[in-house]
């Protein structure tokens, strides 16, 4: 391989969408004409990540460096200095959550800067690169910031019609409770109005029994026993690499977004994984901006005001909506395949 050798620096956890995204980069690298590895000296990771992703111990292996940030500022001063050994023109920052936004949107306590200040994020980004990329599909970008889709369709796309209507569940949500308790509870209540009541499963953290994340009690708040009392099966997080097939075990998978995502029109990996799963991806009101990606036919997948009626329509006329989802899959895969995402990323290096 004579193309670019891209090292990715990040704070990796095996069950985070961020890690699944990087796995997509790794698998697509050959087709995109490059190599992609995780930089061991410039990353933090749990014990599972080295088993699942290629970790490179030598910073000198890389020709280009991409530093990715989600929740925390994970780099030490020594690591920032080490990142500086790459030519500045070959360093990029990806700001997944708009931490360095000049204007904080009115999102209540779910702000973009997290536990840090926006100014501290901008200072950190400025020390690393002249260019920051964000997956925000609407709104004005500040100087030095450009749109980059970041995420892509998984390599395997499962067709709803091919999987058929016989599934283990009627409704399923896979993902952690991070500002998502209210929209999930509304969906549970809407499903309870149907006859028969749909089989509903939730997989992820902070849904069952009052368990919350220390320091993020508001974001992970839940009502102990509430889901179980309504017949919802609550399961642990889905293992790495199994999210898409597990979603496909259900007829319908809702796309629920946190206030930050809704208020800033941010793309997330789950928006592509759900579409690829073979389940029908229904959109909550806060996720309607996804029509920019899914296209006009996504109007058929909006939950709308009467969520019970929408769920009943999708379940009883599954074949029709499965065909619509299949057409959406074809369009999105043509534009958002991971090889194309990687080619777009490399283009920012000039």
GROMACS .gro file of C-alpha atoms in nm:
model
  350
    1UNK     CA    1   0.000   0.000   0.000
    2UNK     CA    2   0.151   0.332  -0.112
    3UNK     CA    3  -0.144   0.554  -0.016
    4UNK     CA    4  -0.187   0.759   0.304
    5UNK     CA    5  -0.141   0.583   0.636
    6UNK     CA    6  -0.399   0.740   0.865
    7UNK     CA    7  -0.364   0.721   1.242
    8UNK     CA    8  -0.676   0.792   1.446
    9UNK     CA    9  -0.652   0.933   1.795
   10UNK     CA   10  -0.956   0.899   2.021
   11UNK     CA   11  -1.111   0.788   2.348
   12UNK     CA   12  -1.234   0.440   2.255
   13UNK     CA   13  -1.490   0.219   2.428
   14UNK     CA   14  -1.594  -0.112   2.274
   15UNK     CA   15  -1.970  -0.049   2.299
   16UNK     CA   16  -1.972   0.312   2.177
   17UNK     CA   17  -2.096   0.417   1.834
   18UNK     CA   18  -1.773   0.611   1.793
   19UNK     CA   19  -1.572   0.286   1.796
   20UNK     CA   20  -1.810   0.123   1.547
   21UNK     CA   21  -1.756   0.420   1.315
   22UNK     CA   22  -1.380   0.380   1.325
   23UNK     CA   23  -1.424   0.008   1.257
   24UNK     CA   24  -1.607   0.113   0.940
   25UNK     CA   25  -1.306   0.326   0.842
   26UNK     CA   26  -1.070   0.033   0.900
   27UNK     CA   27  -1.273  -0.207   0.686
   28UNK     CA   28  -1.313   0.045   0.401
   29UNK     CA   29  -0.952   0.167   0.394
   30UNK     CA   30  -0.828  -0.059   0.115
   31UNK     CA   31  -1.108   0.039  -0.121
   32UNK     CA   32  -1.045   0.406  -0.042
   33UNK     CA   33  -0.673   0.371  -0.121
   34UNK     CA   34  -0.534   0.416   0.231
   35UNK     CA   35  -0.460   0.236   0.557
   36UNK     CA   36  -0.625   0.316   0.890
   37UNK     CA   37  -0.507   0.222   1.238
   38UNK     CA   38  -0.564   0.341   1.594
   39UNK     CA   39  -0.275   0.534   1.746
   40UNK     CA   40  -0.191   0.362   2.073
   41UNK     CA   41   0.027   0.645   2.213
   42UNK     CA   42  -0.234   0.909   2.123
   43UNK     CA   43  -0.550   0.731   2.240
   44UNK     CA   44  -0.729   0.604   2.544
   45UNK     CA   45  -0.915   0.275   2.522
   46UNK     CA   46  -1.072   0.002   2.726
   47UNK     CA   47  -0.936  -0.352   2.733
   48UNK     CA   48  -1.162  -0.479   2.454
   49UNK     CA   49  -1.066  -0.228   2.185
   50UNK     CA   50  -0.718  -0.373   2.101
   51UNK     CA   51  -0.887  -0.706   2.037
   52UNK     CA   52  -1.137  -0.548   1.797
   53UNK     CA   53  -0.944  -0.274   1.617
   54UNK     CA   54  -0.583  -0.250   1.487
   55UNK     CA   55  -0.373  -0.050   1.735
   56UNK     CA   56  -0.044   0.095   1.608
   57UNK     CA   57   0.223   0.153   1.876
   58UNK     CA   58   0.454   0.360   1.652
   59UNK     CA   59   0.342   0.716   1.569
   60UNK     CA   60   0.602   0.717   1.292
   61UNK     CA   61   0.395   0.463   1.099
   62UNK     CA   62   0.137   0.727   1.013
   63UNK     CA   63   0.151   0.992   0.743
   64UNK     CA   64  -0.170   1.166   0.855
   65UNK     CA   65  -0.335   1.214   1.195
   66UNK     CA   66  -0.707   1.248   1.267
   67UNK     CA   67  -0.797   1.338   1.626
   68UNK     CA   68  -1.157   1.257   1.718
   69UNK     CA   69  -1.343   1.404   2.016
   70UNK     CA   70  -1.670   1.304   2.174
   71UNK     CA   71  -1.740   1.363   2.542
   72UNK     CA   72  -1.404   1.443   2.696
   73UNK     CA   73  -1.071   1.615   2.641
   74UNK     CA   74  -0.866   1.299   2.669
   75UNK     CA   75  -0.521   1.416   2.549
   76UNK     CA   76  -0.247   1.497   2.799
   77UNK     CA   77  -0.002   1.782   2.731
   78UNK     CA   78   0.259   1.520   2.639
   79UNK     CA   79   0.023   1.363   2.387
   80UNK     CA   80  -0.057   1.702   2.233
   81UNK     CA   81   0.316   1.758   2.193
   82UNK     CA   82   0.350   1.416   2.029
   83UNK     CA   83   0.066   1.498   1.789
   84UNK     CA   84   0.265   1.805   1.691
   85UNK     CA   85   0.532   1.586   1.534
   86UNK     CA   86   0.295   1.541   1.238
   87UNK     CA   87   0.304   1.829   0.987
   88UNK     CA   88   0.020   2.067   1.070
   89UNK     CA   89  -0.122   2.030   0.719
   90UNK     CA   90  -0.160   1.659   0.788
   91UNK     CA   91  -0.356   1.694   1.111
   92UNK     CA   92  -0.735   1.718   1.135
   93UNK     CA   93  -0.979   1.739   1.426
   94UNK     CA   94  -1.324   1.584   1.414
   95UNK     CA   95  -1.564   1.746   1.660
   96UNK     CA   96  -1.851   1.497   1.679
   97UNK     CA   97  -2.058   1.694   1.933
   98UNK     CA   98  -1.993   2.061   1.836
   99UNK     CA   99  -1.790   2.121   2.150
  100UNK     CA  100  -1.617   2.421   1.997
  101UNK     CA  101  -1.933   2.592   1.874
  102UNK     CA  102  -1.915   2.972   1.891
  103UNK     CA  103  -2.281   2.997   1.989
  104UNK     CA  104  -2.434   2.759   2.239
  105UNK     CA  105  -2.779   2.653   2.117
  106UNK     CA  106  -3.071   2.682   2.356
  107UNK     CA  107  -3.076   2.319   2.461
  108UNK     CA  108  -3.121   2.350   2.833
  109UNK     CA  109  -2.865   2.148   3.026
  110UNK     CA  110  -2.771   1.940   2.720
  111UNK     CA  111  -2.520   2.189   2.584
  112UNK     CA  112  -2.245   2.140   2.330
  113UNK     CA  113  -1.944   2.206   2.551
  114UNK     CA  114  -2.020   1.932   2.803
  115UNK     CA  115  -1.826   1.964   3.128
  116UNK     CA  116  -1.573   2.201   2.966
  117UNK     CA  117  -1.604   2.553   2.828
  118UNK     CA  118  -1.640   2.617   2.455
  119UNK     CA  119  -1.330   2.836   2.473
  120UNK     CA  120  -1.123   2.551   2.618
  121UNK     CA  121  -1.235   2.327   2.332
  122UNK     CA  122  -1.141   2.589   2.073
  123UNK     CA  123  -0.801   2.634   2.236
  124UNK     CA  124  -0.741   2.259   2.228
  125UNK     CA  125  -0.851   2.230   1.866
  126UNK     CA  126  -0.633   2.524   1.765
  127UNK     CA  127  -0.330   2.355   1.919
  128UNK     CA  128  -0.393   2.047   1.707
  129UNK     CA  129  -0.507   2.170   1.366
  130UNK     CA  130  -0.619   2.461   1.149
  131UNK     CA  131  -0.929   2.270   1.040
  132UNK     CA  132  -1.213   2.123   1.247
  133UNK     CA  133  -1.475   1.895   1.090
  134UNK     CA  134  -1.829   1.855   1.223
  135UNK     CA  135  -2.119   1.630   1.112
  136UNK     CA  136  -2.373   1.912   1.129
  137UNK     CA  137  -2.599   1.919   0.823
  138UNK     CA  138  -2.764   2.255   0.893
  139UNK     CA  139  -2.660   2.593   1.030
  140UNK     CA  140  -2.372   2.829   0.963
  141UNK     CA  141  -2.022   2.694   1.019
  142UNK     CA  142  -1.776   2.924   1.201
  143UNK     CA  143  -1.436   3.005   1.046
  144UNK     CA  144  -1.203   2.707   1.038
  145UNK     CA  145  -1.490   2.457   1.061
  146UNK     CA  146  -1.632   2.253   0.773
  147UNK     CA  147  -1.903   1.992   0.733
  148UNK     CA  148  -1.794   1.629   0.716
  149UNK     CA  149  -2.048   1.347   0.728
  150UNK     CA  150  -1.817   1.134   0.951
  151UNK     CA  151  -2.046   0.830   0.942
  152UNK     CA  152  -2.146   0.589   0.670
  153UNK     CA  153  -2.369   0.296   0.588
  154UNK     CA  154  -2.245  -0.035   0.728
  155UNK     CA  155  -2.083  -0.271   0.482
  156UNK     CA  156  -2.376  -0.514   0.498
  157UNK     CA  157  -2.719  -0.368   0.426
  158UNK     CA  158  -3.011  -0.596   0.509
  159UNK     CA  159  -3.334  -0.559   0.310
  160UNK     CA  160  -3.659  -0.537   0.509
  161UNK     CA  161  -3.848  -0.729   0.241
  162UNK     CA  162  -3.589  -1.008   0.236
  163UNK     CA  163  -3.601  -1.046   0.614
  164UNK     CA  164  -3.982  -1.051   0.601
  165UNK     CA  165  -4.241  -0.962   0.866
  166UNK     CA  166  -4.170  -1.252   1.102
  167UNK     CA  167  -3.938  -1.107   1.367
  168UNK     CA  168  -3.858  -1.170   1.732
  169UNK     CA  169  -3.983  -0.822   1.824
  170UNK     CA  170  -4.222  -0.566   1.683
  171UNK     CA  171  -4.038  -0.269   1.835
  172UNK     CA  172  -3.682  -0.235   1.960
  173UNK     CA  173  -3.444   0.040   2.062
  174UNK     CA  174  -3.071  -0.030   2.086
  175UNK     CA  175  -2.869   0.240   2.258
  176UNK     CA  176  -2.804   0.398   2.593
  177UNK     CA  177  -3.041   0.629   2.774
  178UNK     CA  178  -2.868   0.961   2.716
  179UNK     CA  179  -3.145   1.224   2.730
  180UNK     CA  180  -3.374   0.966   2.565
  181UNK     CA  181  -3.600   0.858   2.850
  182UNK     CA  182  -3.889   1.088   2.758
  183UNK     CA  183  -3.915   0.998   2.386
  184UNK     CA  184  -3.879   0.626   2.464
  185UNK     CA  185  -4.147   0.643   2.734
  186UNK     CA  186  -4.382   0.819   2.490
  187UNK     CA  187  -4.325   0.541   2.237
  188UNK     CA  188  -4.390   0.273   2.499
  189UNK     CA  189  -4.718   0.441   2.591
  190UNK     CA  190  -4.818   0.469   2.226
  191UNK     CA  191  -4.742   0.100   2.167
  192UNK     CA  192  -4.947   0.002   2.473
  193UNK     CA  193  -5.259   0.139   2.300
  194UNK     CA  194  -5.238  -0.121   2.021
  195UNK     CA  195  -5.411  -0.457   2.022
  196UNK     CA  196  -5.222  -0.680   2.046
  197UNK     CA  197  -4.955  -0.487   2.233
  198UNK     CA  198  -4.629  -0.502   2.031
  199UNK     CA  199  -4.335  -0.704   2.160
  200UNK     CA  200  -4.089  -0.436   2.273
  201UNK     CA  201  -3.721  -0.466   2.368
  202UNK     CA  202  -3.464  -0.208   2.481
  203UNK     CA  203  -3.089  -0.283   2.486
  204UNK     CA  204  -2.839  -0.050   2.651
  205UNK     CA  205  -2.729   0.122   2.968
  206UNK     CA  206  -2.923   0.340   3.213
  207UNK     CA  207  -3.272   0.210   3.136
  208UNK     CA  208  -3.339  -0.033   3.420
  209UNK     CA  209  -3.384   0.023   3.788
  210UNK     CA  210  -3.256   0.373   3.849
  211UNK     CA  211  -2.894   0.311   3.747
  212UNK     CA  212  -2.744   0.641   3.632
  213UNK     CA  213  -2.404   0.766   3.521
  214UNK     CA  214  -2.228   0.956   3.804
  215UNK     CA  215  -2.201   1.320   3.714
  216UNK     CA  216  -2.464   1.282   3.441
  217UNK     CA  217  -2.769   1.207   3.652
  218UNK     CA  218  -3.003   1.426   3.445
  219UNK     CA  219  -2.889   1.276   3.114
  220UNK     CA  220  -2.937   0.917   3.232
  221UNK     CA  221  -3.240   0.955   3.463
  222UNK     CA  222  -3.501   0.679   3.442
  223UNK     CA  223  -3.790   0.536   3.640
  224UNK     CA  224  -3.705   0.207   3.812
  225UNK     CA  225  -3.934  -0.075   3.704
  226UNK     CA  226  -4.142   0.141   3.469
  227UNK     CA  227  -4.042  -0.041   3.149
  228UNK     CA  228  -4.074  -0.389   3.297
  229UNK     CA  229  -4.420  -0.306   3.432
  230UNK     CA  230  -4.528  -0.230   3.076
  231UNK     CA  231  -4.390  -0.552   2.934
  232UNK     CA  232  -4.074  -0.406   2.782
  233UNK     CA  233  -3.778  -0.644   2.784
  234UNK     CA  234  -3.463  -0.462   2.903
  235UNK     CA  235  -3.125  -0.611   2.802
  236UNK     CA  236  -2.756  -0.513   2.835
  237UNK     CA  237  -2.567  -0.330   2.556
  238UNK     CA  238  -2.527  -0.522   2.232
  239UNK     CA  239  -2.170  -0.652   2.176
  240UNK     CA  240  -1.934  -0.483   1.931
  241UNK     CA  241  -2.016  -0.554   1.567
  242UNK     CA  242  -2.361  -0.702   1.639
  243UNK     CA  243  -2.572  -0.385   1.654
  244UNK     CA  244  -2.702  -0.397   1.297
  245UNK     CA  245  -2.808  -0.766   1.294
  246UNK     CA  246  -2.964  -0.729   1.638
  247UNK     CA  247  -3.170  -0.434   1.514
  248UNK     CA  248  -3.289  -0.655   1.231
  249UNK     CA  249  -3.464  -0.882   1.482
  250UNK     CA  250  -3.737  -0.618   1.509
  251UNK     CA  251  -3.997  -0.491   1.261
  252UNK     CA  252  -3.952  -0.131   1.375
  253UNK     CA  253  -3.654   0.053   1.525
  254UNK     CA  254  -3.709   0.414   1.633
  255UNK     CA  255  -3.441   0.679   1.587
  256UNK     CA  256  -3.446   0.879   1.910
  257UNK     CA  257  -3.217   1.179   1.944
  258UNK     CA  258  -3.095   1.386   2.236
  259UNK     CA  259  -3.169   1.762   2.250
  260UNK     CA  260  -2.816   1.848   2.129
  261UNK     CA  261  -2.862   1.640   1.815
  262UNK     CA  262  -3.210   1.774   1.745
  263UNK     CA  263  -3.115   2.137   1.806
  264UNK     CA  264  -2.808   2.129   1.583
  265UNK     CA  265  -2.906   1.875   1.312
  266UNK     CA  266  -2.613   1.648   1.394
  267UNK     CA  267  -2.563   1.317   1.220
  268UNK     CA  268  -2.500   1.011   1.439
  269UNK     CA  269  -2.389   0.656   1.351
  270UNK     CA  270  -2.720   0.513   1.468
  271UNK     CA  271  -2.901   0.696   1.185
  272UNK     CA  272  -2.714   0.485   0.932
  273UNK     CA  273  -2.700   0.160   1.132
  274UNK     CA  274  -3.076   0.161   1.182
  275UNK     CA  275  -3.140   0.220   0.812
  276UNK     CA  276  -2.906  -0.068   0.721
  277UNK     CA  277  -3.052  -0.316   0.969
  278UNK     CA  278  -3.358  -0.433   0.777
  279UNK     CA  279  -3.585  -0.289   1.044
  280UNK     CA  280  -3.815   0.003   0.958
  281UNK     CA  281  -3.641   0.318   1.093
  282UNK     CA  282  -3.914   0.543   1.231
  283UNK     CA  283  -3.826   0.905   1.304
  284UNK     CA  284  -3.934   1.095   1.612
  285UNK     CA  285  -4.030   1.460   1.565
  286UNK     CA  286  -3.683   1.566   1.682
  287UNK     CA  287  -3.521   1.357   1.408
  288UNK     CA  288  -3.720   1.489   1.112
  289UNK     CA  289  -3.414   1.680   0.989
  290UNK     CA  290  -3.290   1.342   0.865
  291UNK     CA  291  -3.501   1.396   0.555
  292UNK     CA  292  -3.191   1.581   0.429
  293UNK     CA  293  -3.013   1.243   0.423
  294UNK     CA  294  -3.295   0.991   0.374
  295UNK     CA  295  -3.479   1.191   0.109
  296UNK     CA  296  -3.844   1.282   0.052
  297UNK     CA  297  -3.977   0.931   0.107
  298UNK     CA  298  -3.874   0.955   0.472
  299UNK     CA  299  -4.204   1.138   0.530
  300UNK     CA  300  -4.366   0.792   0.543
  301UNK     CA  301  -4.147   0.702   0.841
  302UNK     CA  302  -4.231   0.999   1.064
  303UNK     CA  303  -4.395   0.904   1.394
  304UNK     CA  304  -4.600   1.223   1.388
  305UNK     CA  305  -4.849   1.335   1.652
  306UNK     CA  306  -5.046   1.009   1.668
  307UNK     CA  307  -4.764   0.762   1.731
  308UNK     CA  308  -5.004   0.473   1.792
  309UNK     CA  309  -5.162   0.517   1.449
  310UNK     CA  310  -4.819   0.532   1.284
  311UNK     CA  311  -4.701   0.214   1.453
  312UNK     CA  312  -5.021   0.032   1.357
  313UNK     CA  313  -4.987   0.146   0.995
  314UNK     CA  314  -4.626   0.026   0.968
  315UNK     CA  315  -4.698  -0.312   1.128
  316UNK     CA  316  -5.013  -0.392   0.929
  317UNK     CA  317  -4.880  -0.272   0.591
  318UNK     CA  318  -4.521  -0.384   0.642
  319UNK     CA  319  -4.448  -0.483   0.282
  320UNK     CA  320  -4.532  -0.138   0.148
  321UNK     CA  321  -4.306   0.042   0.391
  322UNK     CA  322  -4.034  -0.219   0.357
  323UNK     CA  323  -4.021  -0.133  -0.013
  324UNK     CA  324  -3.989   0.236   0.067
  325UNK     CA  325  -3.704   0.168   0.309
  326UNK     CA  326  -3.529  -0.042   0.044
  327UNK     CA  327  -3.529   0.251  -0.198
  328UNK     CA  328  -3.399   0.483   0.073
  329UNK     CA  329  -3.120   0.233   0.149
  330UNK     CA  330  -3.007   0.235  -0.215
  331UNK     CA  331  -2.986   0.615  -0.230
  332UNK     CA  332  -2.809   0.656   0.103
  333UNK     CA  333  -2.562   0.375   0.038
  334UNK     CA  334  -2.460   0.537  -0.293
  335UNK     CA  335  -2.373   0.862  -0.115
  336UNK     CA  336  -2.263   0.745   0.230
  337UNK     CA  337  -2.065   0.425   0.184
  338UNK     CA  338  -1.760   0.410   0.414
  339UNK     CA  339  -1.513   0.409   0.123
  340UNK     CA  340  -1.673   0.732   0.003
  341UNK     CA  341  -1.665   0.877   0.355
  342UNK     CA  342  -1.293   0.802   0.376
  343UNK     CA  343  -1.225   0.954   0.034
  344UNK     CA  344  -1.407   1.268   0.146
  345UNK     CA  345  -1.198   1.277   0.462
  346UNK     CA  346  -0.869   1.244   0.273
  347UNK     CA  347  -0.972   1.528   0.042
  348UNK     CA  348  -0.954   1.771   0.335
  349UNK     CA  349  -0.579   1.713   0.354
  350UNK     CA  350  -0.544   1.855   0.001
   0.00000   0.00000   0.00000
